[in-house]
Each structure stands twice: as structure tokens, then as C-alpha cells.
Short mmCIF file of C-alpha atoms in Angstrom, two decimals:
data_model
loop_
_atom_site.label_atom_id
_atom_site.label_comp_id
_atom_site.label_asym_id
_atom_site.label_seq_id
_atom_site.Cartn_x
_atom_site.Cartn_y
_atom_site.Cartn_z
CA MET A 1 -3.16 10.75 10.33
CA ILE A 2 0.07 10.81 8.36
CA SER A 3 0.31 12.14 4.80
CA ILE A 4 3.35 11.78 2.54
CA VAL A 5 3.52 13.24 -0.98
CA PHE A 6 6.24 12.24 -3.48
CA SER A 7 6.76 11.92 -7.21
CA THR A 8 9.70 9.49 -7.45
CA ILE A 9 10.83 6.31 -5.75
CA GLU A 10 13.88 8.24 -4.56
CA GLU A 11 11.63 10.72 -2.74
CA PHE A 12 9.65 7.87 -1.18
CA ALA A 13 12.67 5.79 -0.10
CA PRO A 14 13.64 7.86 2.99
CA GLN A 15 10.09 7.42 4.36
CA ARG A 16 10.12 3.63 4.20
CA ASN A 17 11.81 2.84 7.53
CA GLY A 18 9.47 5.16 9.42
CA LEU A 19 6.45 3.59 7.73
CA LEU A 20 7.66 0.07 8.53
CA THR A 21 8.17 1.04 12.17
CA LEU A 22 4.70 2.57 12.31
CA MET A 23 3.02 -0.44 10.70
CA CYS A 24 4.80 -2.94 12.94
CA SER A 25 4.07 -0.92 16.07
CA MET A 26 0.39 -0.70 15.20
CA CYS A 27 -0.29 -4.11 13.67
CA GLY A 28 2.39 -6.32 15.22
CA SER A 29 5.63 -7.34 13.54
CA GLN A 30 4.30 -9.98 11.12
CA ARG A 31 1.11 -8.17 10.13
CA GLY A 32 2.99 -4.87 9.95
CA MET A 33 5.57 -6.37 7.58
CA ARG A 34 2.79 -7.80 5.39
CA LEU A 35 1.14 -4.37 5.22
CA PHE A 36 4.52 -2.80 4.42
CA VAL A 37 4.99 -5.19 1.48
CA ALA A 38 1.51 -4.32 0.19
CA VAL A 39 2.12 -0.58 0.55
CA ASN A 40 5.36 -0.88 -1.43
CA GLU A 41 3.50 -2.71 -4.20
CA ALA A 42 0.77 -0.04 -4.24
CA VAL A 43 3.39 2.73 -4.37
CA ASN A 44 5.23 0.97 -7.22
CA ASN A 45 1.96 0.62 -9.16
CA ALA A 46 1.20 4.31 -8.62
CA LEU A 47 4.65 5.51 -9.67
CA PHE A 48 5.45 3.09 -12.49
CA HIS A 49 2.00 2.37 -13.95
CA ALA A 50 -0.60 4.97 -12.99
CA ASN A 51 1.78 7.94 -13.33
CA ARG A 52 3.87 6.34 -16.07
CA ASP A 53 3.42 9.12 -18.65
CA LEU A 54 3.39 11.97 -16.13
CA PRO A 55 6.89 12.38 -14.65
CA GLU A 56 5.84 15.39 -12.54
CA ALA A 57 2.71 13.69 -11.16
CA CYS A 58 2.60 13.08 -7.43
CA VAL A 59 1.55 10.16 -5.29
CA GLU A 60 -0.02 10.73 -1.89
CA LEU A 61 0.14 8.10 0.84
CA VAL A 62 -2.20 8.61 3.80
CA ALA A 63 -2.19 6.45 6.95
CA VAL A 64 -5.17 6.60 9.31
CA ASP A 65 -5.63 4.81 12.64
CA GLU A 66 -9.17 3.44 12.61
CA GLY A 67 -8.99 1.93 16.08
CA ALA A 68 -9.21 -1.76 15.24
CA SER A 69 -7.26 -1.38 12.00
CA LEU A 70 -4.77 0.74 10.12
CA ARG A 71 -5.92 2.15 6.76
CA ILE A 72 -3.37 3.17 4.13
CA SER A 73 -4.48 4.90 0.93
CA VAL A 74 -2.20 5.45 -2.04
CA ARG A 75 -3.53 8.00 -4.55
CA SER A 76 -1.91 8.74 -7.90
CA GLU A 77 -2.54 11.70 -10.19
CA GLY A 78 -2.26 9.59 -13.34
CA ASP A 79 -4.80 7.52 -15.22
CA GLY A 80 -4.57 4.56 -12.86
CA PHE A 81 -3.69 1.04 -13.93
CA GLU A 82 -5.47 -2.11 -15.02
CA HIS A 83 -6.31 -4.40 -12.15
CA ASP A 84 -8.29 -7.46 -11.21
CA LEU A 85 -9.33 -7.98 -7.60
CA ARG A 86 -9.90 -11.70 -8.01
CA ALA A 87 -7.25 -13.73 -6.22
CA ASP A 88 -5.16 -15.73 -8.70
CA PRO A 89 -2.54 -17.89 -6.95
CA GLY A 90 -1.41 -19.14 -10.38
CA VAL A 91 0.16 -15.76 -11.11
CA PHE A 92 3.06 -16.73 -8.85
CA SER A 93 3.95 -19.81 -10.89
CA ASP A 94 4.69 -17.75 -14.02
CA PHE A 95 7.69 -15.63 -13.07
CA LEU A 96 8.16 -14.41 -16.64
CA ARG A 97 4.78 -12.69 -16.53
CA GLU A 98 5.42 -8.96 -16.03
CA SER A 99 1.89 -7.89 -15.19
CA GLY A 100 -0.43 -8.60 -12.31
CA ARG A 101 1.88 -9.79 -9.57
CA GLY A 102 1.76 -6.57 -7.51
CA VAL A 103 -2.01 -6.57 -7.08
CA GLN A 104 -1.96 -10.31 -6.39
CA ILE A 105 0.67 -9.85 -3.68
CA ILE A 106 -1.49 -7.13 -2.13
CA LEU A 107 -4.59 -9.36 -2.23
CA HIS A 108 -2.73 -12.17 -0.48
CA VAL A 109 -1.13 -10.21 2.36
CA VAL A 110 -3.62 -7.62 3.70
CA ASP A 111 -7.04 -7.98 5.29
CA GLU A 112 -8.92 -5.72 2.87
CA VAL A 113 -8.20 -4.02 -0.46
CA SER A 114 -10.22 -1.61 -2.54
CA ILE A 115 -9.20 -0.02 -5.81
CA GLU A 116 -11.11 3.03 -6.98
CA GLU A 117 -11.09 5.49 -9.86
CA SER A 118 -9.69 2.94 -12.34
CA GLY A 119 -6.66 2.24 -10.18
CA SER A 120 -5.87 5.80 -9.12
CA ILE A 121 -6.68 5.08 -5.46
CA VAL A 122 -5.64 1.89 -3.68
CA THR A 123 -6.83 1.51 -0.09
CA LEU A 124 -5.40 -1.19 2.18
CA ARG A 125 -6.62 -2.19 5.63
CA MET A 126 -4.84 -4.33 8.16
CA GLY A 127 -6.36 -5.21 11.50
CA LYS A 128 -4.35 -4.73 14.63
CA ASP A 129 -3.77 -7.63 16.95
CA ASP A 130 -5.39 -7.19 20.38
CA SER A 131 -2.28 -5.92 22.18
CA GLN A 132 -1.59 -3.36 19.44
CA ARG A 133 -5.19 -2.12 19.55
CA ARG A 134 -4.74 -0.98 23.13
CA ASN A 135 -1.20 0.38 22.94
CA SER A 136 -0.73 2.28 19.70
CA SER A 137 -1.89 5.22 17.68
CA ILE A 138 -0.52 7.35 14.89
CA PRO A 139 1.46 10.27 16.28
CA SER A 140 -0.01 13.69 15.57
#
């Protein structure tokens, strides 16, 4: 298990390369990159929407190796954010629309998404490909 706590995008930024490496090593390069994109969207939602009115509030990112998949949870201390877990491909045709794209990107790129506590916890799962299942685990 890996746990990272931060309260700004600047605090999160130095962790990104290590997370990308971890995700690609565990899920394969394409699936790992897709998970990385989703994690960045979840982190942005936590920092800029859920914690919007709480500048000192923290976000916690936890990565857990579940054997056949990698689970990433992003938890914010704020009030969460409005969300809709129904896939809406039309959201991508309206680039002027400011709301809803992040969750839609997440829905389209990972294997499983759950959003709990009114958007305060976003959990993403990405299955490993067969070769990654045998050869990788999260370092202690």
C-alpha cells in the first residue's frame, strides 16, 4: 500500500512520475497511462471542487495492490462534488462546457469507478494484464 497526503497541486506534482511508473509497471504501459489520467482527474476534482472552499484541507491518495487489479482511492476532506456516473460521450463534443468532463474521462478510461460520500471518495480500479499480475507488486 502507498499513501500520499497533499493539499495543493504543487505538493502533488512531485509524486506524479513515481505514480505513473508504478501504474505502468503494475497494469502495463497503456492501461497504466489510462489509470494515471483518471487519477489526475480525480485529484483535480478533489483539490479544485471538493476542497474548493477549504484551502487547508488535505487530499489522500491510497494505492493498493489487489492481486488482479490496482485500486486507487482519492479522498478529500471537503464537501465533495456533484457527479453523475452515467457515461455521456456527448460531453466531449461541447468543449465550452466547464463541468462534467473529468468524471466522464474517468468513466471512459478505467475498469471500475465508485464515488462515495457525495464525491468525497473516488475509487478507481484497473485490472492488470496477465504478465503484470505475475511480476509486480507495490513496494512496501
